[in-house]
Short mmCIF file of C-alpha atoms and ligand atoms in Angstrom, two decimals:
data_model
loop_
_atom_site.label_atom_id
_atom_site.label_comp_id
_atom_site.label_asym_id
_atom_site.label_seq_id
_atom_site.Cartn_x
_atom_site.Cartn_y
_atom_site.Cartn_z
CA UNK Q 1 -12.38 -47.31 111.18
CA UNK Q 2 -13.39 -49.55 113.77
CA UNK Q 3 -10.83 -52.01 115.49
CA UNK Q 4 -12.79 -55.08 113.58
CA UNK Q 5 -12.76 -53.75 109.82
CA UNK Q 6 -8.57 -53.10 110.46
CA UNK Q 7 -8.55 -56.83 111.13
CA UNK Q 8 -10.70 -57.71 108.46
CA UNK Q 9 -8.80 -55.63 106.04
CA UNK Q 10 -5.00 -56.74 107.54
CA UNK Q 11 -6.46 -60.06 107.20
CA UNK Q 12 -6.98 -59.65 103.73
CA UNK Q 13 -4.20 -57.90 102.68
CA UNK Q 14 -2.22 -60.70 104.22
CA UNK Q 15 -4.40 -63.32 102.20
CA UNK Q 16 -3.32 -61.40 98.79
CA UNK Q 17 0.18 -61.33 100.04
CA UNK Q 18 0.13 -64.92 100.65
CA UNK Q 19 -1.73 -66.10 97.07
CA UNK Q 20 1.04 -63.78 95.26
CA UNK Q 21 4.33 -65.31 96.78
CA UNK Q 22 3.87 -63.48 100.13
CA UNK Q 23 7.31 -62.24 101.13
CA UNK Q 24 9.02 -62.48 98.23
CA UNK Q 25 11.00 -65.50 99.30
CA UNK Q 26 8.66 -68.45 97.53
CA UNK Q 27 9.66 -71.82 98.03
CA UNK Q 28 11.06 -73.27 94.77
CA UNK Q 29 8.15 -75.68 92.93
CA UNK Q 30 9.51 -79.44 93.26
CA UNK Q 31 6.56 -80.50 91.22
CA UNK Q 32 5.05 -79.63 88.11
CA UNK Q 33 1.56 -80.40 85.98
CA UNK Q 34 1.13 -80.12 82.56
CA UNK Q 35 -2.38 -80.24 80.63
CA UNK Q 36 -1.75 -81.64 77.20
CA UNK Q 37 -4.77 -81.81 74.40
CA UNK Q 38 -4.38 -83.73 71.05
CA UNK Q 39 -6.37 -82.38 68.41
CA UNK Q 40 -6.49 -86.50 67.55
CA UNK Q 41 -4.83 -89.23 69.78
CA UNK Q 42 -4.95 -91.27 66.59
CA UNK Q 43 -3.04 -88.94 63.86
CA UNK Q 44 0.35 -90.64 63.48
CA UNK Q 45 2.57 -87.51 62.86
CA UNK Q 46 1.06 -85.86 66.71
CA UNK Q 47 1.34 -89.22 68.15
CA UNK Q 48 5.00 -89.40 67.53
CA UNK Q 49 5.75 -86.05 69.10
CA UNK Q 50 3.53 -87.19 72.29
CA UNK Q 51 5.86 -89.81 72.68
CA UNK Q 52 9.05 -87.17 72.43
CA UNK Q 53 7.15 -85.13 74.78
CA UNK Q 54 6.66 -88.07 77.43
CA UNK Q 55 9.94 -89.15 76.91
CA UNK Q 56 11.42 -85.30 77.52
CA UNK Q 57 9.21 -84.78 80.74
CA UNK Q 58 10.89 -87.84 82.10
CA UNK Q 59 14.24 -86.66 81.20
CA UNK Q 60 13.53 -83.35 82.54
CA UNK Q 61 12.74 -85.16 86.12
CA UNK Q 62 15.80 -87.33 86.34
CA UNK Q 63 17.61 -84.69 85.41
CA UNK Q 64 16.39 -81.70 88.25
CA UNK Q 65 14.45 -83.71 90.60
CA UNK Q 66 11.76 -81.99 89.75
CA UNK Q 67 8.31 -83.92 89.68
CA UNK Q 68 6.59 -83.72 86.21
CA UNK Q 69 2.61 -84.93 85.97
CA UNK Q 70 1.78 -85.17 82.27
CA UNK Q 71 -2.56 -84.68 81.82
CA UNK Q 72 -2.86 -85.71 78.52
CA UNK Q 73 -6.38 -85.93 76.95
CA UNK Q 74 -7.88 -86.37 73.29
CA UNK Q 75 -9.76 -83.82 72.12
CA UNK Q 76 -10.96 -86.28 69.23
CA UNK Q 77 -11.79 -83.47 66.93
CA UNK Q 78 -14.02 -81.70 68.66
CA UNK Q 79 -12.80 -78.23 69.72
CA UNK Q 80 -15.92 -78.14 71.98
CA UNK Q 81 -14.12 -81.14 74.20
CA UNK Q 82 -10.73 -79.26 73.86
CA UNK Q 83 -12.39 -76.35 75.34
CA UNK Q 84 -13.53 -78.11 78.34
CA UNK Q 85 -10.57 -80.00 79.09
CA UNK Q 86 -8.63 -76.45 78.64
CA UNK Q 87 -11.30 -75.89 81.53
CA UNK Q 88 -10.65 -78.56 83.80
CA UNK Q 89 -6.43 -78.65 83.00
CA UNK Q 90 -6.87 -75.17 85.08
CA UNK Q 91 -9.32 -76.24 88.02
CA UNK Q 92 -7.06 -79.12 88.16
CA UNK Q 93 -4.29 -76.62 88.50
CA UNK Q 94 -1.92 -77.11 85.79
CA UNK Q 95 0.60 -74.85 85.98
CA UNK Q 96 1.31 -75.11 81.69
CA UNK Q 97 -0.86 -76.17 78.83
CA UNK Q 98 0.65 -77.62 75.41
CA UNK Q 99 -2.40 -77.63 73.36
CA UNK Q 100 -2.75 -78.80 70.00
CA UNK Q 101 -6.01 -76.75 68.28
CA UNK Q 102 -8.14 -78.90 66.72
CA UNK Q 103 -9.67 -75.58 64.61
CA UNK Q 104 -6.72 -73.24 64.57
CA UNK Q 105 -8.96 -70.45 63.55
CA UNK Q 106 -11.36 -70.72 67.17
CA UNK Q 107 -8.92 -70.93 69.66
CA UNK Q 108 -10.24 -67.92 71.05
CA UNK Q 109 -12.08 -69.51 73.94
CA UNK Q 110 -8.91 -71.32 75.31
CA UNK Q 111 -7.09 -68.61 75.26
CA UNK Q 112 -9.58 -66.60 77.54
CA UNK Q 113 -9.73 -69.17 79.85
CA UNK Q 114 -5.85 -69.62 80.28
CA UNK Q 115 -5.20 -65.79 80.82
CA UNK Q 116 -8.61 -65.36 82.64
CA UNK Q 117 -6.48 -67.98 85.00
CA UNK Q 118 -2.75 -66.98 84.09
CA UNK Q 119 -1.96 -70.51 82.95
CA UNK Q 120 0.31 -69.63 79.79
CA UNK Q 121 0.01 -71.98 76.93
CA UNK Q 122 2.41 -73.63 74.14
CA UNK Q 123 0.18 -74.54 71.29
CA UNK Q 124 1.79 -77.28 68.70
CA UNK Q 125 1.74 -78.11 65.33
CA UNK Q 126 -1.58 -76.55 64.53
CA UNK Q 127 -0.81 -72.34 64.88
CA UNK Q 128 -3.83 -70.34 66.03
CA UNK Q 129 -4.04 -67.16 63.80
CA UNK Q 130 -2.36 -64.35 64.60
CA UNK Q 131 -4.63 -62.19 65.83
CA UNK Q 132 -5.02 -64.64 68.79
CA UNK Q 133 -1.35 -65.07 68.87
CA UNK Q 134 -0.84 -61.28 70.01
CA UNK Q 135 -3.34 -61.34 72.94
CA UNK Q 136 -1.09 -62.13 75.11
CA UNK Q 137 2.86 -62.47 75.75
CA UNK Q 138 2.43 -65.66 77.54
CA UNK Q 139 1.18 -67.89 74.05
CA UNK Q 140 3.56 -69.65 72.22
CA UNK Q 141 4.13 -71.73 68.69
CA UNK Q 142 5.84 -74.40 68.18
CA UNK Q 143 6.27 -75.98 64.52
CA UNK Q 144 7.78 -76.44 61.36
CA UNK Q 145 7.79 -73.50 59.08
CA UNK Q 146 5.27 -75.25 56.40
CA UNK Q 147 6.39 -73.41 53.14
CA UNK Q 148 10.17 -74.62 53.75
CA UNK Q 149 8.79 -77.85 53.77
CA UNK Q 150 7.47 -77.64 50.76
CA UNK Q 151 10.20 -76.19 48.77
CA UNK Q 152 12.66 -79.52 50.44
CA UNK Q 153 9.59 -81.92 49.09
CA UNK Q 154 9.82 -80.11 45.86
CA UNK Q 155 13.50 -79.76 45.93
CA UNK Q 156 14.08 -84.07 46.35
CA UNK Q 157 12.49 -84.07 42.99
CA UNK Q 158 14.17 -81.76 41.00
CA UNK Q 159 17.36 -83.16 42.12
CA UNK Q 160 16.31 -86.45 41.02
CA UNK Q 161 15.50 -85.00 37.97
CA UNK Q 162 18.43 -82.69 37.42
CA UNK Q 163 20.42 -86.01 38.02
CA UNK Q 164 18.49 -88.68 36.28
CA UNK Q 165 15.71 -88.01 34.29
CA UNK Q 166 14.49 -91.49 33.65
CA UNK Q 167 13.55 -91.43 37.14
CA UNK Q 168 11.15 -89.17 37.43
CA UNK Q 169 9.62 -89.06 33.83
CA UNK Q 170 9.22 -92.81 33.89
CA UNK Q 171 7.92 -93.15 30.77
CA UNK Q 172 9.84 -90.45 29.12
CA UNK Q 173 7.70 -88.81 27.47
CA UNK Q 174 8.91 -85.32 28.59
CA UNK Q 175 6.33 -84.74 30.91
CA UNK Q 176 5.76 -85.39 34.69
CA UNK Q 177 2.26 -86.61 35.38
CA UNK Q 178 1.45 -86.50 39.10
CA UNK Q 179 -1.31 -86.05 41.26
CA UNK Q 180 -1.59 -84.63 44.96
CA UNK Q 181 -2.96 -85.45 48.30
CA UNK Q 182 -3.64 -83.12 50.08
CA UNK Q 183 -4.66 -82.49 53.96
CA UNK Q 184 -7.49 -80.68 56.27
CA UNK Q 185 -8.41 -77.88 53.72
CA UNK Q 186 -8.45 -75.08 56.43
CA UNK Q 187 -5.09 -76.17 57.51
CA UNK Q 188 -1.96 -73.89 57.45
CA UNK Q 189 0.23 -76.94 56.07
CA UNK Q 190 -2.10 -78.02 53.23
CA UNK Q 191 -2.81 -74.60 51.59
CA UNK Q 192 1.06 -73.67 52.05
CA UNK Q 193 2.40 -77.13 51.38
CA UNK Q 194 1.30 -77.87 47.95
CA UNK Q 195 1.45 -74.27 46.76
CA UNK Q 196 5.36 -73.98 47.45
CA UNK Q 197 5.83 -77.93 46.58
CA UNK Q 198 4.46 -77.58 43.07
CA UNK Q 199 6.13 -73.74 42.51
CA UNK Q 200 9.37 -75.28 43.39
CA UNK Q 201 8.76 -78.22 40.97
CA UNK Q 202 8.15 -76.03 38.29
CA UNK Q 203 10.90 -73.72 39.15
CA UNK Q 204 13.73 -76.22 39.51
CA UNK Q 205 12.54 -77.22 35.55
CA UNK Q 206 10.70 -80.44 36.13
CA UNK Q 207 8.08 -80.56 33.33
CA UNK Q 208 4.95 -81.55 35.54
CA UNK Q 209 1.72 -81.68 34.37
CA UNK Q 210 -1.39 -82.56 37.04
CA UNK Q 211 -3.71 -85.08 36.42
CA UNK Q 212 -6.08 -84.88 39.63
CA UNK Q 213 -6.15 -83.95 43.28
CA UNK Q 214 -8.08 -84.07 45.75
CA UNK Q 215 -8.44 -83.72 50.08
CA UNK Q 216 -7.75 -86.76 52.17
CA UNK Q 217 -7.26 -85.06 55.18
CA UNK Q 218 -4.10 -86.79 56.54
CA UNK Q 219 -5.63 -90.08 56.28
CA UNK Q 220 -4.20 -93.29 55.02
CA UNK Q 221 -7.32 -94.67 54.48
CA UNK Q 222 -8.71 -91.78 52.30
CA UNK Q 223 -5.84 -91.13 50.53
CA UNK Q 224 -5.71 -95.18 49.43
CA UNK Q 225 -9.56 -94.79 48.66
CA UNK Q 226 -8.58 -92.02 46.58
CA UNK Q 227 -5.53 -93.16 44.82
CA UNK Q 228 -7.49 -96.67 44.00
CA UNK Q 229 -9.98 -94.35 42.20
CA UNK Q 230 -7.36 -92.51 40.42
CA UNK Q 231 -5.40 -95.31 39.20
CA UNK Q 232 -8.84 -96.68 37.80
CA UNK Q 233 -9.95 -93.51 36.05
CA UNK Q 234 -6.25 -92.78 34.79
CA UNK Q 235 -4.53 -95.87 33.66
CA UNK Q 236 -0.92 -95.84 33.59
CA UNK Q 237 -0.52 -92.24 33.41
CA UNK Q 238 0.34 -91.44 36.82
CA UNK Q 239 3.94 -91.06 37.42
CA UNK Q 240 4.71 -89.19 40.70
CA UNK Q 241 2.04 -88.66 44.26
CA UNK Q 242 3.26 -85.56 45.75
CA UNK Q 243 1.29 -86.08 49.50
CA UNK Q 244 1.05 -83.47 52.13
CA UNK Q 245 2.18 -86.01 54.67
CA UNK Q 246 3.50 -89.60 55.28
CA UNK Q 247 0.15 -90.98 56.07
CA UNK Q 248 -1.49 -90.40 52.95
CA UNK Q 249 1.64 -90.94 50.93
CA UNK Q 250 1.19 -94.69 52.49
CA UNK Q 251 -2.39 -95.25 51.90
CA UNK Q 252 -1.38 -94.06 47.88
CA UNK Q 253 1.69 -97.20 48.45
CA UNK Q 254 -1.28 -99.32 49.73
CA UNK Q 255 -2.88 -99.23 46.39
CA UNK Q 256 -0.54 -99.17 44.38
CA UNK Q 257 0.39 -102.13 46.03
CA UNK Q 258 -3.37 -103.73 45.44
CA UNK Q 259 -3.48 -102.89 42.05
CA UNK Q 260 -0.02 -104.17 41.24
CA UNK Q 261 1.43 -100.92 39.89
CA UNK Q 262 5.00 -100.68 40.08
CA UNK Q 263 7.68 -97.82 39.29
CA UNK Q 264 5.30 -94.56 40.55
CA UNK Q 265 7.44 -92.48 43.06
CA UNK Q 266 5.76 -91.55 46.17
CA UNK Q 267 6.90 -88.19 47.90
CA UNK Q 268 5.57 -87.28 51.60
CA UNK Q 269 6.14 -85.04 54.69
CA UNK Q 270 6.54 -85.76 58.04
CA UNK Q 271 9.62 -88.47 58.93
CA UNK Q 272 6.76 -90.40 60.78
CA UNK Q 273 7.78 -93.83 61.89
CA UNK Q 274 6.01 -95.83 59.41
CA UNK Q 275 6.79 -93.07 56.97
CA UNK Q 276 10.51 -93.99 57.34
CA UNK Q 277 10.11 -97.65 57.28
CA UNK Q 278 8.63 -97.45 54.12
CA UNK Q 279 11.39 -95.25 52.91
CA UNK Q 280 14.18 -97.60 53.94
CA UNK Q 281 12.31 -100.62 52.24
CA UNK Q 282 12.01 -98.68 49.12
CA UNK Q 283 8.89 -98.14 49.07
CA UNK Q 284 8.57 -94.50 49.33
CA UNK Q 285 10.85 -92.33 47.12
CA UNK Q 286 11.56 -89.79 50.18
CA UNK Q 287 9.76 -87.65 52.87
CA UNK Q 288 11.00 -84.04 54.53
CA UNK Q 289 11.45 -84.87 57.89
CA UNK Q 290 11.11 -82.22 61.38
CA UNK Q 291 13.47 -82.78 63.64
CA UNK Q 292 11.11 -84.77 66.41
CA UNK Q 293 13.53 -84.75 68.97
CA UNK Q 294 14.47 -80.72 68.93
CA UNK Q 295 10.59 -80.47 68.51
CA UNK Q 296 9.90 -82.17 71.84
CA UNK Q 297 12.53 -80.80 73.79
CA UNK Q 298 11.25 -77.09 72.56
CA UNK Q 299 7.74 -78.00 73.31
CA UNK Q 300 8.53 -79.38 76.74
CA UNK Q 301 11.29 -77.15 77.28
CA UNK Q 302 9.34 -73.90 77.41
CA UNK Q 303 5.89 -76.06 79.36
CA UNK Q 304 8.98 -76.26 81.76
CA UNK Q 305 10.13 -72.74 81.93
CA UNK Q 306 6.91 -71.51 82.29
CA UNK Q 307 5.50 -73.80 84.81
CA UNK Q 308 8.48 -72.81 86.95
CA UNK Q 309 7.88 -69.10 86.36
CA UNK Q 310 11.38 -68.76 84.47
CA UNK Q 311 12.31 -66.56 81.33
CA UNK Q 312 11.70 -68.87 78.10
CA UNK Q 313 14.56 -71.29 77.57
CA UNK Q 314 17.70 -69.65 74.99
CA UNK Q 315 18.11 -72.95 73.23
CA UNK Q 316 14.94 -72.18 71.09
CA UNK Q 317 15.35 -68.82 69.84
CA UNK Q 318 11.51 -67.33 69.76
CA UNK Q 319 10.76 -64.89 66.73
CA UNK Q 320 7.82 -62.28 67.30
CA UNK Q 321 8.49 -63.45 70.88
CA UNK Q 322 5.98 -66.32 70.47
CA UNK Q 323 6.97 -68.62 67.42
CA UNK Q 324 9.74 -71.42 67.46
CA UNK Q 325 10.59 -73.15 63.99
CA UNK Q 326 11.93 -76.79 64.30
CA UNK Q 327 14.83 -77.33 62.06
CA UNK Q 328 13.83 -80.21 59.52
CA UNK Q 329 15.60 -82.53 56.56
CA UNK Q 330 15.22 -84.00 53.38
CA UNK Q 331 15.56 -88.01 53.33
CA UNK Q 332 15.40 -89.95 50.32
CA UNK Q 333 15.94 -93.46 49.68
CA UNK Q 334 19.07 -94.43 47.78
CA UNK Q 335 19.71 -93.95 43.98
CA UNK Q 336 19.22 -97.33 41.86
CA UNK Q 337 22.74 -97.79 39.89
C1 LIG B 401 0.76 -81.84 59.88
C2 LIG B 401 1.32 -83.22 59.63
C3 LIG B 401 0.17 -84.18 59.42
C4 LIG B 401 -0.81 -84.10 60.56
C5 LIG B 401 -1.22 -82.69 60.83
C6 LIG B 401 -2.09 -82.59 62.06
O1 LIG B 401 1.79 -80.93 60.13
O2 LIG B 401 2.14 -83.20 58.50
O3 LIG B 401 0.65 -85.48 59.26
O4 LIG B 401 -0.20 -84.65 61.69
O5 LIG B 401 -0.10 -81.85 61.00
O6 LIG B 401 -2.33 -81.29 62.43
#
C-alpha cells in the first residue's frame, strides 16, 4: 500500500470516528430540534395537545438548560405534504420527530425515511398499523386506548340510567332512541369507539334502540348539518347523540339549539376545551376526557429522551416496547335534583 492510500484511508477512518462520537467522550447536546406534523392544524382535540406539547418543551428548557426548537408544520390532510416535511425535518436535522399520520395505514414512507436517517419517531394520536410499528425499535405510540373510551362513554349512561331513568328515557316510553356521530371511517377511534360505546350500553341494561347514524368526520360543522337533517326527518324521537368526539357532539348542541329542541342528552369524547365549556354550562350531558397534560409530557418526554440519545423515560411505562396509553376520565355535568 502506498504511503498516500494509508493517508487516505487513516483519513477516513478518522472521519467515521468523528461522525460516530469519535472517542467515546461526546460533548453533551445543549440544544435540541424537534420536527412536529399535524395531520390538521385546525382539528380541535390535536390542537389542544400542541399547545401541551409547546408548553412541555418550554418546561423541559427552564428546567435543564437545555435549548428546545419546536418545527411544527401542518400537514393539512395530505399525507403526500407530511411525507415531505418528514423529508425536510431530517435535512434540517431534527434530532426527533412527533408525527401525527394523517392516513395511519401509509405511514410506510416516513418511516423509511426516519430510519434510512436514524431520526426515531413518536407518532400521536393517530397509530400506524402494526406491521409498521415492528420495523423498527426506535417508533413509538402515544394515545388513548380507544375501546376504554368507549366503554367510560357508555358507562356515564348507564349510570344515569341505573340511577334515574327519567333521564335518559325522556319520554318514558321504555326505550332509548339515539343516534351516533361518528368520525374518519378508516380511523382506529371511530370503528372501536362506537362498537364498545353501544355494547356497553346494551350491556349495562339501557334499552336503546338506533334511529340513524351517519360519518361526520370529527367535524362540528358536519355533524350540525347532519343532526339538523335528523331532527327534520325524525321529529321528537331522538332522545340521546352518542358522538365519537366533542366536536361533533357540539355541532349536534348547535342544532339543537337552532331548532329549539330542548331535553336531548348529548354524550362526547375528548375533554376538548370547548367540549368542557359546554359541559359546565349544561349543555352537554358529559364527555370521557384523556388526561392532556400526562399526554404531553409522554409525548415530549420521550422526543426528549431520544433526541438526547437516552433510554425512554420510566414515567411512561411502554407496552410491546413501543405503545404508551394515557390515563383518561369520565366527566359529567351535575345531576338535576
Ligand atoms: C380522535 C379525537 C378526535 C380527533 C381525531 C384526530 O382521537 O377524538 O377529536 O382529534 O382523534 O385524529
Amino acid at each position: 500500500m502506498t504511503g498516500k492510500r494509508i493517508t487516505g484511508l487513516l483519513l477516513t477512518m478518522c472521519m467515521l470516528l468523528n461522525a460516530c462520537g469519535g472517542t467515546g467522550r461526546e460533548e453533551p447536546k445543549t440544544s435540541i430540534r424537534i420536527g412536529i406534523s399535524l395531520y390538521r392544524g385546525d382539528d380541535t382535540f390535536i390542537n389542544n395537545i400542541r399547545s401541551i406539547l409547546e408548553e412541555k418543551a418550554k418546561e423541559y428548557e427552564q428546567e435543564n438548560g437545555i435549548k428546545v426548537t419546536l418545527d411544527i408544520q401542518d400537514a393539512k390532510g395530505s399525507q403526500n405534504t407530511q411525507n415531505n416535511q418528514v423529508e425536510r425535518f431530517i435535512s434540517l436535522g431534527c434530532d426527533v420527530l412527533c408525527i401525527n399520520p394523517v392516513d395511519r395505514m401509509d405511514a410506510s414512507v416516513m418511516i423509511d425515511r426516519a430510519m434510512n436517517a436514524q431520526v426515531p419517531v413518536v407518532f400521536f394520536n393517530r397509530q400506524p398499523v402494526e406491521e409498521d410499528m415492528n420495523r423498527w425499535d426506535q417508533l413509538y405510540y402515544i394515545g388513548v386506548d380507544a375501546k376504554e373510551t368507549a366503554m367510560l362513554q357508555g358507562q356515564m349512561v348507564v349510570d344515569l340510567y341505573r340511577e334515574q331513568p327519567s333521564a335518559v328515557d325522556r319520554n318514558g316510553d321504555g326505550v332509548v332512541s339515539y343516534v351516533l356521530l361518528e368520525g374518519e371511517s378508516s380511523h382506529q377511534d371511530s370503528l372501536i369507539r362506537t362498537e364498545w360505546s353501544i355494547r356497553t350500553l346494551k350491556d349495562g341494561g339501557v334499552p336503546v334502540e338506533k334511529i340513524t347514524g351517519g360519518i361526520a368526520n370529527w367535524e362540528r360543522s358536519q355533524a350540525s348539518a347532519l343532526m339538523e337533517q335528523w331532527l327534520g326527518s325524525y321529529p321528537d324521537t331522538i332522545e340521546l347523540v352518542v358522538s365519537n368526539n366533542d366536536d361533533m357532539a357540539l355541532g349536534a348542541l348547535d342544532a339543537l339549539e337552532r331548532a329549539g329542541v330542548t331535553g336531548v342528552n348529548v354524550v362526547g369524547i375528548d375533554g376538548t376545551t370547548p367540549g368542557i365549556e359546554a359541559l359546565e354550562s349544561g349543555k352537554l350531558l358529559g364527555t370521557v376526557s384523556s388526561n392532556k397534560e400526562i399526554y404531553g409530557s409522554a409525548v415530549m418526554g420521550l422526543a426528549v429522551s431520544k433526541a438526547l440519545g437516552e433510554a425512554e423515560p420510566e414515567e411512561y411505562p411502554l407496552s410491546n416496547g413501543h405503545y404508551y396509553w394515557t390515563p383518561q376520565e369520565i366527566l359529567i355535568r351535575p345531576m338535576e335534583e
